[in-house]
Tab-separated table of C-alpha atoms and ligand atoms in Angstrom:
chain	number	residue	atom	x	y	z
H	898	MET	CA	-0.016	7.872	27.114
H	899	SER	CA	-0.505	4.153	25.663
H	900	SER	CA	2.999	2.396	25.371
H	901	LEU	CA	3.594	3.254	21.864
H	902	LYS	CA	3.017	6.328	22.081
H	903	GLU	CA	5.954	6.871	25.026
H	904	LYS	CA	8.149	4.514	22.852
H	905	LEU	CA	7.501	6.488	19.425
H	906	ALA	CA	8.248	10.027	21.515
H	907	SER	CA	11.545	8.876	23.408
H	908	LYS	CA	12.968	7.731	19.936
H	909	LEU	CA	11.827	11.641	18.700
H	910	GLY	CA	14.838	13.568	20.670
H	911	PRO	CA	17.702	11.806	19.301
H	912	MET	CA	16.788	11.289	15.949
H	913	ARG	CA	16.051	15.111	15.763
H	914	GLU	CA	19.279	15.567	16.961
H	915	LYS	CA	20.835	12.872	14.457
H	916	VAL	CA	19.338	14.434	11.543
H	917	GLY	CA	20.226	18.110	12.897
H	918	SER	CA	23.727	17.405	12.792
H	919	ILE	CA	24.122	15.413	9.619
H	920	VAL	CA	22.715	18.929	7.927
H	921	LYS	CA	24.797	21.274	10.131
H	922	GLY	CA	27.761	19.059	9.325
H	923	HIS	CA	27.112	17.955	5.347
H	924	GLY	CA	24.038	19.635	4.132
H	925	ASP	CA	26.058	20.782	1.095
H	926	LEU	CA	27.256	16.704	0.234
H	927	LYS	CA	25.674	15.949	-3.642
H	928	ILE	CA	23.879	12.570	-3.217
H	929	SER	CA	22.362	12.908	-6.657
H	930	ASP	CA	22.750	14.608	-10.825
H	931	VAL	CA	19.449	14.971	-12.268
H	932	SER	CA	19.992	14.622	-15.479
H	933	ILE	CA	17.568	15.657	-18.850
H	934	ALA	CA	16.206	12.408	-19.328
H	935	GLN	CA	15.279	11.927	-15.668
H	936	ALA	CA	13.267	15.776	-15.579
H	937	TYR	CA	11.120	14.659	-18.538
H	938	GLY	CA	11.091	10.505	-16.889
H	939	GLY	CA	9.449	10.146	-14.463
H	940	MET	CA	12.426	11.699	-11.973
H	941	ARG	CA	13.855	7.558	-11.789
H	942	GLY	CA	16.468	7.339	-9.272
H	943	VAL	CA	17.039	10.983	-8.029
H	944	LYS	CA	17.353	10.905	-4.739
H	945	CYS	CA	15.754	14.109	-3.048
H	946	MET	CA	13.542	12.560	0.061
H	947	VAL	CA	13.863	11.236	3.030
H	948	TRP	CA	11.040	8.295	4.083
H	949	GLU	CA	12.583	5.776	7.447
H	950	THR	CA	10.063	3.071	7.869
H	951	SER	CA	11.495	1.187	4.989
H	952	ALA	CA	13.920	1.053	1.432
H	953	LEU	CA	14.009	-0.414	-1.430
H	954	ASP	CA	16.647	-2.140	-3.790
H	955	PRO	CA	16.647	-3.149	-6.539
H	956	MET	CA	18.063	-6.511	-6.251
H	957	GLU	CA	16.910	-7.343	-3.813
H	958	GLY	CA	13.378	-6.316	-2.862
H	959	ILE	CA	12.158	-4.220	-0.078
H	960	ARG	CA	13.228	-4.151	3.744
H	961	PHE	CA	11.258	-2.434	6.199
H	962	ARG	CA	13.368	-0.392	8.610
H	963	GLY	CA	15.740	-2.930	7.899
H	964	PHE	CA	13.882	-6.398	8.100
H	965	THR	CA	12.445	-8.794	4.739
H	966	ILE	CA	9.184	-9.995	3.713
H	967	PRO	CA	10.520	-13.583	5.414
H	968	GLU	CA	11.806	-12.002	8.119
H	969	LEU	CA	8.946	-10.407	8.738
H	970	GLN	CA	7.131	-13.993	9.229
H	971	GLU	CA	9.477	-15.032	11.092
H	972	LYS	CA	9.976	-12.307	14.504
H	973	LEU	CA	5.959	-9.720	14.536
H	974	PRO	CA	3.597	-11.411	16.256
H	975	LYS	CA	0.946	-13.184	15.492
H	976	ALA	CA	-2.647	-13.851	15.653
H	977	PRO	CA	-3.412	-16.856	18.321
H	978	GLY	CA	-3.368	-20.463	15.698
H	979	GLY	CA	-1.943	-18.223	13.347
H	980	GLU	CA	0.969	-18.113	11.174
H	981	GLU	CA	1.734	-14.805	9.148
H	982	PRO	CA	2.478	-11.795	11.153
H	983	ILE	CA	-0.427	-9.247	11.685
H	984	PRO	CA	-1.014	-6.561	10.583
H	985	GLU	CA	-0.583	-4.403	13.888
H	986	GLY	CA	3.412	-5.708	15.025
H	987	ILE	CA	4.153	-4.257	11.239
H	988	PHE	CA	2.732	-0.842	12.179
H	989	TYR	CA	5.337	-0.455	15.304
H	990	LEU	CA	7.801	-1.575	13.782
H	991	LEU	CA	7.593	1.079	11.106
H	992	LEU	CA	6.765	4.041	13.053
H	993	THR	CA	9.311	2.852	16.472
H	994	GLY	CA	11.970	0.981	14.978
H	995	ASP	CA	12.157	-2.006	17.005
H	996	LEU	CA	10.218	-5.625	16.958
H	997	PRO	CA	6.714	-5.001	19.216
H	998	THR	CA	6.302	-7.988	21.829
H	999	GLU	CA	3.004	-9.886	21.788
H	1000	ASP	CA	1.779	-7.325	24.395
H	1001	ASP	CA	2.690	-4.254	22.012
H	1002	VAL	CA	0.322	-5.831	19.409
H	1003	LYS	CA	-2.403	-6.603	22.404
H	1004	GLU	CA	-2.297	-2.754	22.696
H	1005	ILE	CA	-2.754	-1.749	19.532
H	1006	THR	CA	-5.127	-4.063	18.607
H	1007	ALA	CA	-7.088	-2.482	21.445
H	1008	GLU	CA	-7.117	0.684	20.975
H	1009	TRP	CA	-7.504	0.650	17.293
H	1010	GLN	CA	-11.120	-1.140	18.591
H	1011	LYS	CA	-11.923	1.511	20.745
H	1012	ARG	CA	-11.383	4.033	17.621
H	1013	GLY	CA	-12.820	2.190	14.467
H	1014	ALA	CA	-16.912	2.976	14.597
H	1015	LEU	CA	-18.035	4.646	11.756
H	1016	PRO	CA	-19.467	7.630	12.632
H	1017	LYS	CA	-23.202	8.558	10.914
H	1018	TYR	CA	-21.547	11.614	8.887
H	1019	LEU	CA	-19.660	9.414	6.887
H	1020	ILE	CA	-22.551	6.488	6.670
H	1021	ASP	CA	-24.327	9.572	5.642
H	1022	VAL	CA	-22.354	10.907	2.642
H	1023	LEU	CA	-21.916	7.292	1.594
H	1024	LYS	CA	-25.088	6.161	1.231
H	1025	ALA	CA	-25.576	9.752	-0.705
H	1026	ILE	CA	-23.013	8.345	-3.759
H	1027	PRO	CA	-24.071	6.276	-6.658
H	1028	LYS	CA	-23.532	2.566	-5.541
H	1029	ASP	CA	-21.333	1.944	-8.571
H	1030	THR	CA	-19.409	4.178	-7.975
H	1031	HIS	CA	-15.816	3.042	-8.187
H	1032	PRO	CA	-14.494	1.397	-4.794
H	1033	MET	CA	-11.894	3.415	-5.217
H	1034	THR	CA	-13.330	7.104	-5.084
H	1035	GLN	CA	-15.550	6.058	-1.899
H	1036	PHE	CA	-12.714	5.079	-0.075
H	1037	SER	CA	-10.773	8.491	-0.414
H	1038	LEU	CA	-14.613	10.572	-0.455
H	1039	GLY	CA	-14.559	8.116	3.454
H	1040	ILE	CA	-11.446	9.508	4.478
H	1041	LEU	CA	-11.174	12.820	3.207
H	1042	THR	CA	-14.803	13.440	4.941
H	1043	LEU	CA	-13.583	12.349	8.698
H	1044	GLN	CA	-11.631	14.479	7.906
H	1045	LYS	CA	-13.936	17.237	9.875
H	1046	ASP	CA	-12.739	14.933	13.272
H	1047	SER	CA	-8.738	15.823	12.487
H	1048	ILE	CA	-7.101	17.128	15.562
H	1049	TYR	CA	-4.332	18.274	14.206
H	1050	ALA	CA	-6.023	20.554	12.174
H	1051	GLN	CA	-8.041	21.701	15.568
H	1052	LYS	CA	-4.873	22.358	17.342
H	1053	TYR	CA	-3.225	23.927	14.380
H	1054	ARG	CA	-6.200	26.775	14.578
H	1055	GLU	CA	-6.293	27.059	18.449
H	1056	GLY	CA	-2.148	27.535	17.735
H	1057	MET	CA	0.443	25.004	18.824
H	1058	SER	CA	4.383	24.725	18.423
H	1059	LYS	CA	6.353	23.149	16.360
H	1060	MET	CA	7.713	20.400	18.486
H	1061	GLU	CA	4.783	19.490	19.286
H	1062	TYR	CA	2.971	18.424	15.432
H	1063	TRP	CA	3.812	14.876	16.007
H	1064	ASP	CA	2.022	14.727	18.809
H	1065	PRO	CA	-1.752	15.259	17.398
H	1066	MET	CA	-0.977	13.585	14.267
H	1067	TYR	CA	-0.302	10.658	16.090
H	1068	GLU	CA	-3.858	10.657	17.098
H	1069	ASP	CA	-5.357	11.053	13.432
H	1070	VAL	CA	-3.465	8.047	12.498
H	1071	MET	CA	-4.527	5.865	15.214
H	1072	ASN	CA	-7.903	7.054	14.324
H	1073	LEU	CA	-8.468	6.875	10.931
H	1074	LEU	CA	-5.577	3.046	10.753
H	1075	ALA	CA	-8.576	2.191	13.038
H	1076	LYS	CA	-11.325	3.354	10.875
H	1077	LEU	CA	-10.118	1.634	7.426
H	1078	PRO	CA	-11.502	-1.788	7.580
H	1079	ALA	CA	-15.442	-1.305	8.659
H	1080	LEU	CA	-14.487	1.652	5.880
H	1081	ALA	CA	-13.337	-0.924	3.269
H	1082	SER	CA	-15.860	-3.017	4.502
H	1083	TYR	CA	-18.581	-0.706	4.527
H	1084	ILE	CA	-17.909	0.279	0.930
H	1085	TYR	CA	-17.885	-3.633	-0.414
H	1086	ARG	CA	-21.250	-4.902	1.835
H	1087	ARG	CA	-23.062	-1.516	-0.107
H	1088	SER	CA	-21.144	-1.717	-3.441
H	1089	TYR	CA	-21.247	-5.368	-4.082
H	1090	LYS	CA	-24.005	-7.434	-0.609
H	1091	LYS	CA	-26.781	-5.615	-1.288
H	1092	ASP	CA	-25.969	-3.072	1.835
H	1093	LYS	CA	-25.451	-6.112	5.105
H	1094	HIS	CA	-22.900	-5.421	7.508
H	1095	ILE	CA	-20.926	-7.492	9.227
H	1096	PRO	CA	-20.127	-6.183	12.435
H	1097	ALA	CA	-16.045	-5.936	13.951
H	1098	ASP	CA	-15.939	-8.953	16.096
H	1099	PRO	CA	-14.040	-8.000	19.828
H	1100	LYS	CA	-11.817	-10.909	20.491
H	1101	LEU	CA	-9.757	-10.369	16.819
H	1102	ASP	CA	-7.575	-8.164	15.459
H	1103	TRP	CA	-7.253	-5.447	12.968
H	1104	GLY	CA	-7.236	-7.634	9.859
H	1105	GLY	CA	-8.640	-10.566	10.589
H	1106	ASN	CA	-11.747	-8.406	11.240
H	1107	PHE	CA	-11.353	-7.468	8.275
H	1108	ALA	CA	-11.474	-10.600	7.177
H	1109	LYS	CA	-14.654	-10.537	8.966
H	1110	MET	CA	-16.404	-7.572	7.751
H	1111	ILE	CA	-15.931	-8.539	4.759
H	1112	GLY	CA	-17.589	-11.723	4.870
H	1113	VAL	CA	-15.938	-14.085	3.684
H	1114	GLU	CA	-15.482	-16.763	7.082
H	1115	ASP	CA	-12.834	-18.928	6.578
H	1116	GLU	CA	-10.412	-19.026	8.454
H	1117	THR	CA	-7.166	-18.727	5.852
H	1118	PHE	CA	-8.694	-15.809	4.027
H	1119	LYS	CA	-8.318	-14.099	7.817
H	1120	GLU	CA	-4.180	-15.484	7.405
H	1121	LEU	CA	-4.065	-14.111	4.425
H	1122	MET	CA	-5.352	-10.457	4.683
H	1123	ARG	CA	-2.591	-10.504	7.557
H	1124	LEU	CA	-0.325	-11.021	4.941
H	1125	TYR	CA	-1.879	-8.607	2.095
H	1126	LEU	CA	-2.242	-6.118	5.021
H	1127	VAL	CA	1.726	-6.205	6.215
H	1128	ILE	CA	3.703	-6.937	2.788
H	1129	HIS	CA	1.144	-3.874	0.482
H	1130	SER	CA	2.018	-1.302	4.239
H	1131	ASP	CA	5.564	0.726	2.379
H	1132	HIS	CA	7.797	-0.080	-0.883
H	1133	GLU	CA	9.823	3.295	0.607
H	1134	GLY	CA	8.635	6.942	-0.836
H	1135	GLY	CA	8.604	7.313	-4.052
H	1136	ASN	CA	6.344	5.379	-5.072
H	1137	VAL	CA	3.082	7.309	-6.116
H	1138	SER	CA	0.728	6.760	-3.136
H	1139	ALA	CA	3.611	7.082	-0.897
H	1140	HIS	CA	5.475	10.226	-2.510
H	1141	THR	CA	1.503	12.027	-2.909
H	1142	THR	CA	0.711	11.680	0.803
H	1143	HIS	CA	4.436	12.935	1.604
H	1144	LEU	CA	3.551	15.849	-0.809
H	1145	VAL	CA	0.448	17.010	0.758
H	1146	GLY	CA	1.444	16.786	3.762
H	1147	SER	CA	4.330	18.615	3.882
H	1148	ALA	CA	1.991	21.363	3.668
H	1149	LEU	CA	0.965	21.017	7.145
H	1150	SER	CA	-2.500	19.107	5.682
H	1151	ASP	CA	-4.080	16.537	8.031
H	1152	ALA	CA	-4.080	13.202	7.246
H	1153	TYR	CA	-6.709	12.828	6.505
H	1154	TYR	CA	-6.204	15.499	3.330
H	1155	CYS	CA	-2.845	13.480	2.946
H	1156	LEU	CA	-3.701	9.731	2.607
H	1157	SER	CA	-7.036	10.211	0.785
H	1158	ALA	CA	-4.435	12.347	-1.740
H	1159	GLY	CA	-2.462	9.326	-1.757
H	1160	MET	CA	-5.107	6.855	-2.534
H	1161	ASN	CA	-6.565	9.202	-5.683
H	1162	GLY	CA	-2.564	8.500	-6.595
H	1163	LEU	CA	-2.497	4.209	-5.513
H	1164	ALA	CA	-6.351	4.463	-8.099
H	1165	GLY	CA	-3.856	4.308	-10.690
H	1166	PRO	CA	-3.380	2.042	-13.058
H	1167	LEU	CA	-0.004	1.953	-13.487
H	1168	HIS	CA	0.798	2.070	-9.311
H	1169	GLY	CA	-1.719	-0.127	-7.261
H	1170	LEU	CA	-5.450	-0.337	-9.449
H	1171	ALA	CA	-2.833	-2.984	-11.604
H	1172	ASN	CA	-4.268	-5.730	-9.237
H	1173	GLN	CA	-7.471	-5.415	-10.352
H	1174	GLU	CA	-6.576	-5.249	-14.082
H	1175	VAL	CA	-4.273	-8.390	-13.754
H	1176	LEU	CA	-7.629	-9.826	-13.202
H	1177	ARG	CA	-9.096	-8.350	-15.273
H	1178	TRP	CA	-6.741	-9.586	-17.663
H	1179	VAL	CA	-6.225	-12.825	-15.955
H	1180	MET	CA	-10.314	-13.354	-16.135
H	1181	ASP	CA	-10.681	-12.650	-20.142
H	1182	VAL	CA	-8.331	-14.755	-21.381
H	1183	MET	CA	-9.857	-17.418	-19.583
H	1184	GLU	CA	-12.880	-16.661	-20.866
H	1185	LYS	CA	-11.716	-16.414	-24.482
H	1186	LEU	CA	-10.197	-19.754	-24.099
H	1187	GLY	CA	-12.568	-21.332	-21.956
H	1188	GLY	CA	-10.762	-22.024	-19.245
H	1189	VAL	CA	-7.177	-22.551	-18.113
H	1190	PRO	CA	-5.204	-21.896	-21.648
H	1191	THR	CA	-1.657	-23.550	-22.248
H	1192	LYS	CA	1.381	-21.291	-22.628
H	1193	GLU	CA	0.820	-21.507	-26.707
H	1194	GLN	CA	-2.173	-19.836	-25.807
H	1195	LEU	CA	-1.330	-17.863	-23.481
H	1196	LYS	CA	1.749	-16.407	-25.029
H	1197	ASP	CA	-0.376	-15.229	-28.261
H	1198	PHE	CA	-2.338	-12.949	-26.075
H	1199	CYS	CA	0.411	-11.311	-24.730
H	1200	TRP	CA	1.431	-10.537	-27.687
H	1201	GLU	CA	-2.176	-9.167	-28.695
H	1202	THR	CA	-1.991	-6.935	-26.137
H	1203	LEU	CA	1.184	-5.800	-25.956
H	1204	ASN	CA	0.418	-5.030	-30.695
H	1205	SER	CA	-2.607	-3.848	-29.283
H	1206	GLY	CA	-0.427	-1.222	-27.418
H	1207	GLN	CA	-0.883	-1.901	-23.665
H	1208	VAL	CA	0.869	-3.205	-21.241
H	1209	ILE	CA	1.609	-6.119	-19.657
H	1210	PRO	CA	-0.390	-6.037	-15.803
H	1211	GLY	CA	1.786	-6.473	-12.987
H	1212	TYR	CA	4.730	-7.266	-14.874
H	1213	GLY	CA	7.394	-4.341	-15.033
H	1214	HIS	CA	8.583	-1.606	-12.006
H	1215	ALA	CA	10.245	1.477	-12.249
H	1216	VAL	CA	12.519	0.043	-9.122
H	1217	LEU	CA	12.769	-3.429	-8.835
H	1218	ARG	CA	14.744	-5.759	-11.208
H	1219	LYS	CA	13.620	-9.091	-9.875
H	1220	THR	CA	11.097	-10.945	-9.225
H	1221	ASP	CA	9.407	-8.993	-5.887
H	1222	PRO	CA	9.614	-10.689	-3.211
H	1223	ARG	CA	5.734	-9.371	-2.101
H	1224	TYR	CA	5.006	-11.303	-5.606
H	1225	THR	CA	6.857	-14.212	-4.152
H	1226	ALA	CA	5.619	-14.705	-0.713
H	1227	GLN	CA	1.870	-14.390	-2.112
H	1228	ARG	CA	3.255	-17.864	-4.388
H	1229	GLU	CA	3.744	-19.270	-1.039
H	1230	PHE	CA	1.112	-18.759	0.005
H	1231	ALA	CA	-1.360	-19.495	-2.309
H	1232	LEU	CA	0.900	-23.254	-3.443
H	1233	LYS	CA	0.536	-23.313	0.596
H	1234	HIS	CA	-3.081	-23.387	1.006
H	1235	MET	CA	-5.109	-23.161	-2.586
H	1236	PRO	CA	-1.948	-24.910	-5.419
H	1237	ASP	CA	-5.273	-26.339	-8.217
H	1238	ASP	CA	-7.037	-23.489	-7.989
H	1239	GLU	CA	-7.515	-22.945	-11.792
H	1240	ILE	CA	-6.122	-19.286	-11.689
H	1241	PHE	CA	-3.489	-19.755	-9.279
H	1242	GLN	CA	-2.287	-22.053	-12.585
H	1243	VAL	CA	-2.751	-19.696	-15.129
H	1244	VAL	CA	-0.724	-16.861	-12.572
H	1245	SER	CA	2.076	-19.358	-12.588
H	1246	ALA	CA	1.903	-19.974	-16.214
H	1247	LEU	CA	2.498	-15.915	-16.706
H	1248	TYR	CA	4.681	-16.345	-14.661
H	1249	GLU	CA	6.958	-18.749	-17.173
H	1250	VAL	CA	5.303	-17.179	-20.352
H	1251	VAL	CA	5.229	-13.531	-19.889
H	1252	PRO	CA	9.308	-12.227	-19.280
H	1253	PRO	CA	10.707	-13.939	-22.158
H	1254	ILE	CA	8.440	-12.265	-24.010
H	1255	LEU	CA	9.049	-8.812	-22.666
H	1256	GLU	CA	12.823	-9.582	-22.662
H	1257	GLU	CA	12.063	-10.332	-26.220
H	1258	GLN	CA	10.112	-7.049	-27.403
H	1259	GLY	CA	13.312	-5.069	-25.248
H	1260	LYS	CA	11.139	-2.199	-23.476
H	1261	ALA	CA	10.414	-2.619	-20.432
H	1262	LYS	CA	13.696	-2.645	-18.612
H	1263	ASN	CA	12.153	-5.348	-14.899
H	1264	PRO	CA	10.203	-8.066	-17.067
H	1265	TRP	CA	10.040	-9.286	-14.071
H	1266	PRO	CA	5.903	-9.613	-11.531
H	1267	ASN	CA	5.338	-7.248	-9.365
H	1268	VAL	CA	2.909	-7.429	-6.303
H	1269	ASP	CA	0.049	-6.718	-8.220
H	1270	ALA	CA	0.969	-9.780	-10.431
H	1271	HIS	CA	-0.331	-12.254	-8.029
H	1272	SER	CA	-2.888	-10.799	-4.914
H	1273	GLY	CA	-6.194	-10.801	-7.004
H	1274	CYS	CA	-5.704	-15.028	-7.480
H	1275	LEU	CA	-5.740	-15.036	-4.028
H	1276	LEU	CA	-8.345	-12.669	-3.000
H	1277	TYR	CA	-10.818	-14.411	-5.693
H	1278	HIS	CA	-9.950	-17.435	-4.616
H	1279	TYR	CA	-11.344	-17.515	-0.458
H	1280	GLY	CA	-14.161	-16.025	-2.767
H	1281	VAL	CA	-14.031	-12.087	-3.176
H	1282	LYS	CA	-14.628	-11.495	-6.963
H	1283	GLU	CA	-15.452	-8.176	-7.385
H	1284	TYR	CA	-12.244	-7.326	-8.396
H	1285	ASP	CA	-12.217	-3.355	-8.893
H	1286	PHE	CA	-12.532	-3.663	-4.603
H	1287	TYR	CA	-8.981	-4.702	-4.464
H	1288	THR	CA	-7.121	-1.863	-4.127
H	1289	VAL	CA	-8.924	-0.552	-1.274
H	1290	PHE	CA	-7.082	-3.406	0.472
H	1291	PHE	CA	-3.802	-2.505	-1.295
H	1292	GLY	CA	-4.958	1.570	0.059
H	1293	ALA	CA	-5.693	0.125	3.630
H	1294	SER	CA	-2.799	-1.541	3.695
H	1295	ARG	CA	-0.832	1.092	2.187
H	1296	ALA	CA	-2.170	3.611	5.186
H	1297	ILE	CA	0.748	1.512	7.247
H	1298	GLY	CA	3.008	2.697	5.836
H	1299	VAL	CA	2.834	6.282	4.878
H	1300	LEU	CA	1.371	7.276	7.955
H	1301	SER	CA	3.525	6.296	10.053
H	1302	GLN	CA	5.551	8.241	7.419
H	1303	LEU	CA	3.903	10.982	8.104
H	1304	ILE	CA	4.199	11.255	11.468
H	1305	TRP	CA	8.095	11.372	10.863
H	1306	SER	CA	7.677	13.945	9.030
H	1307	ARG	CA	5.964	15.760	10.405
H	1308	ALA	CA	8.531	15.298	14.148
H	1309	LEU	CA	11.339	16.327	11.613
H	1310	GLY	CA	9.808	19.580	10.581
H	1311	LEU	CA	10.758	18.430	6.917
H	1312	SER	CA	9.964	21.351	4.625
H	1313	ILE	CA	7.302	22.175	2.855
H	1314	GLU	CA	7.668	20.519	-0.839
H	1315	ARG	CA	8.976	22.403	-3.741
H	1316	PRO	CA	11.296	21.488	-5.649
H	1317	LYS	CA	12.030	23.755	-9.035
H	1318	SER	CA	10.068	23.128	-12.599
H	1319	VAL	CA	11.969	24.354	-15.678
H	1320	THR	CA	10.834	24.566	-19.353
H	1321	THR	CA	11.709	22.142	-22.546
H	1322	GLU	CA	13.181	25.766	-23.738
H	1323	TRP	CA	15.356	26.629	-21.047
H	1324	ILE	CA	16.438	22.259	-20.779
H	1325	ALA	CA	16.788	23.169	-24.702
H	1326	GLY	CA	19.515	25.914	-23.809
H	1327	GLN	CA	21.454	23.807	-21.030
H	1328	ILE	CA	22.779	21.761	-24.053
H	1329	LYS	CA	25.535	23.422	-25.837
X	2600	HAX	N1	3.997	-4.177	-20.785
X	2600	HAX	C1	4.664	-3.294	-21.693
X	2600	HAX	N2	5.325	-2.575	-21.657
X	2600	HAX	C2	5.739	-2.516	-20.480
X	2600	HAX	C3	6.142	-3.359	-19.206
X	2600	HAX	C4	4.839	-3.922	-19.109
X	2600	HAX	N3	4.049	-4.753	-18.311
X	2600	HAX	N4	6.696	-2.614	-18.412
X	2600	HAX	C5	7.229	-1.366	-18.636
X	2600	HAX	N5	7.062	-1.343	-20.281
X	2600	HAX	C6	7.217	-0.654	-21.466
X	2600	HAX	C7	6.656	0.805	-20.833
X	2600	HAX	O1	5.592	1.444	-20.925
X	2600	HAX	C8	8.090	1.573	-21.635
X	2600	HAX	O2	7.496	2.161	-22.855
X	2600	HAX	P1	8.264	3.252	-23.497
X	2600	HAX	O3	9.309	3.701	-23.593
X	2600	HAX	O4	6.666	3.433	-24.867
X	2600	HAX	O5	6.781	4.597	-22.790
X	2600	HAX	C9	9.505	1.365	-21.024
X	2600	HAX	O6	8.182	-0.716	-21.191
X	2600	HAX	C10	10.348	1.227	-20.861
X	2600	HAX	O7	9.872	1.736	-19.452
X	2600	HAX	P2	10.386	1.040	-17.881
X	2600	HAX	O8	11.463	1.934	-17.548
X	2600	HAX	O9	10.990	-0.267	-17.898
X	2600	HAX	O10	9.260	0.871	-16.766
X	2600	HAX	P3	8.551	2.733	-16.510
X	2600	HAX	O11	9.009	2.822	-14.926
X	2600	HAX	O12	8.511	3.222	-16.989
X	2600	HAX	O13	7.478	2.171	-15.609
X	2600	HAX	C11	5.898	0.356	-14.923
X	2600	HAX	C12	6.674	1.088	-14.424
X	2600	HAX	C13	4.941	-0.656	-13.101
X	2600	HAX	C14	4.888	1.037	-14.642
X	2600	HAX	C15	5.251	-0.603	-15.953
X	2600	HAX	O14	6.394	-1.548	-16.037
X	2600	HAX	C16	4.239	-0.621	-16.061
X	2600	HAX	O15	3.450	0.201	-17.216
X	2600	HAX	N6	3.864	-2.725	-15.985
X	2600	HAX	C17	2.390	-2.872	-16.096
X	2600	HAX	C18	1.397	-1.768	-15.370
X	2600	HAX	C19	1.598	-2.406	-13.436
X	2600	HAX	O16	2.151	-3.705	-13.212
X	2600	HAX	N7	1.879	-1.235	-12.081
X	2600	HAX	C20	1.947	-2.319	-11.611
X	2600	HAX	C21	3.416	-1.302	-10.747
X	2600	HAX	C22	3.867	-1.957	-9.382
X	2600	HAX	C23	3.281	-1.012	-8.336
X	2600	HAX	O17	3.566	0.462	-8.231
X	2600	HAX	N8	2.304	-1.476	-7.715
X	2600	HAX	O18	0.727	-1.097	-7.495
């Protein structure tokens, strides 16, 4: 057994006992009420699910097992010569709740390299679909295709006790995470780079290899990928990609079914697809005005967008009520490595222009930028210019968080989800 798996196994018993005694002793304690507005309004703020790996505060932003992004940048192991945390470290932290050592992350890198090759049947399936199929469709389909090899599904068929669920789930998650950079890069190179593929380098970490297989040689891009893959990994449980993964998993579907479903949710323009929409929108204004626009021109463009009934992509959030710390981390990266980039200058100008406009319009509860307002300009700078692909990077990262939680959900025996729905007639009948 790997030391990560052993460590995880040692945490299961105490956590099961803790949850068992909370539910037994205090199961009737109310933690949320639900209003009619919440029932119609996307269940905003209703506390009705458990997510161990991260928690989101409206004012402070995300904490991963208690750590903020700057703390992760300080405390998680780095690649040799690098300054940014590596994704193997956040996976270890989310899964175990403890900070990893250098040896811990090296072991995960080695394990993922061992499990990372793509089977031929997957390549055959991908080859059968048109190259201009959206990359998120290809990504979701690729993940689903791998379901054939699910160890969890096989063990379930053979008959296994509930107490064992976490073990084959862990194996599936390791196999799946290991393959995501190669799967994503395969889709990218097939769709945009004449089907010429780049093999993984056994000396590189997961994020470094992802950058290499995409085909960008710049060492700073490897650092960007590491940071990007860490900060997009988890955002508590209620967002669409996390909740979908969790919901599908609650029926005891395996990791492949769950993640593929979660990715379909991430591909919505109000969620992860916003990163491609932001860049498309920024490029539109630059093209229309022939370069970097003035702030006055940007203001007009924002009002045009709003007055035509569209949202300003990359701004607003269902939970956050301040600038997303994931935006800030990316802005700091840009200020350090590419301060003169023209698209970054537009993204920076929008940071000044958009919030007062959204406040003046008076609809959005949060006028500040979210993670997706920034990521595209960084990727574009290093040569990944096909913005329809951007959500795939997000998806590979989000897999780390939602699959870590999936292992915990099975270990804790969380129930199949079945909230109660009501009709408008029933609601109208409640109003006295
Ligand atoms: N531009 C224009 N209008 C906006 C807006 C924006 N950026 N953000 C919110 N609004 C509007 C809403 O559409 C809503 O309008 P209606 O009353 O006409 O329906 C009103 O303001 C109130 O919305 P809210 O309560 O502030 O926001 P929600 O919780 O309903 O929605 C969204 C949160 C993120 C979906 C929303 O802010 C939005 O559409 N933003 C733009 C798309 C985007 O950036 N999505 C990515 C979010 C982060 C993420 O998940 N990344 O993956």
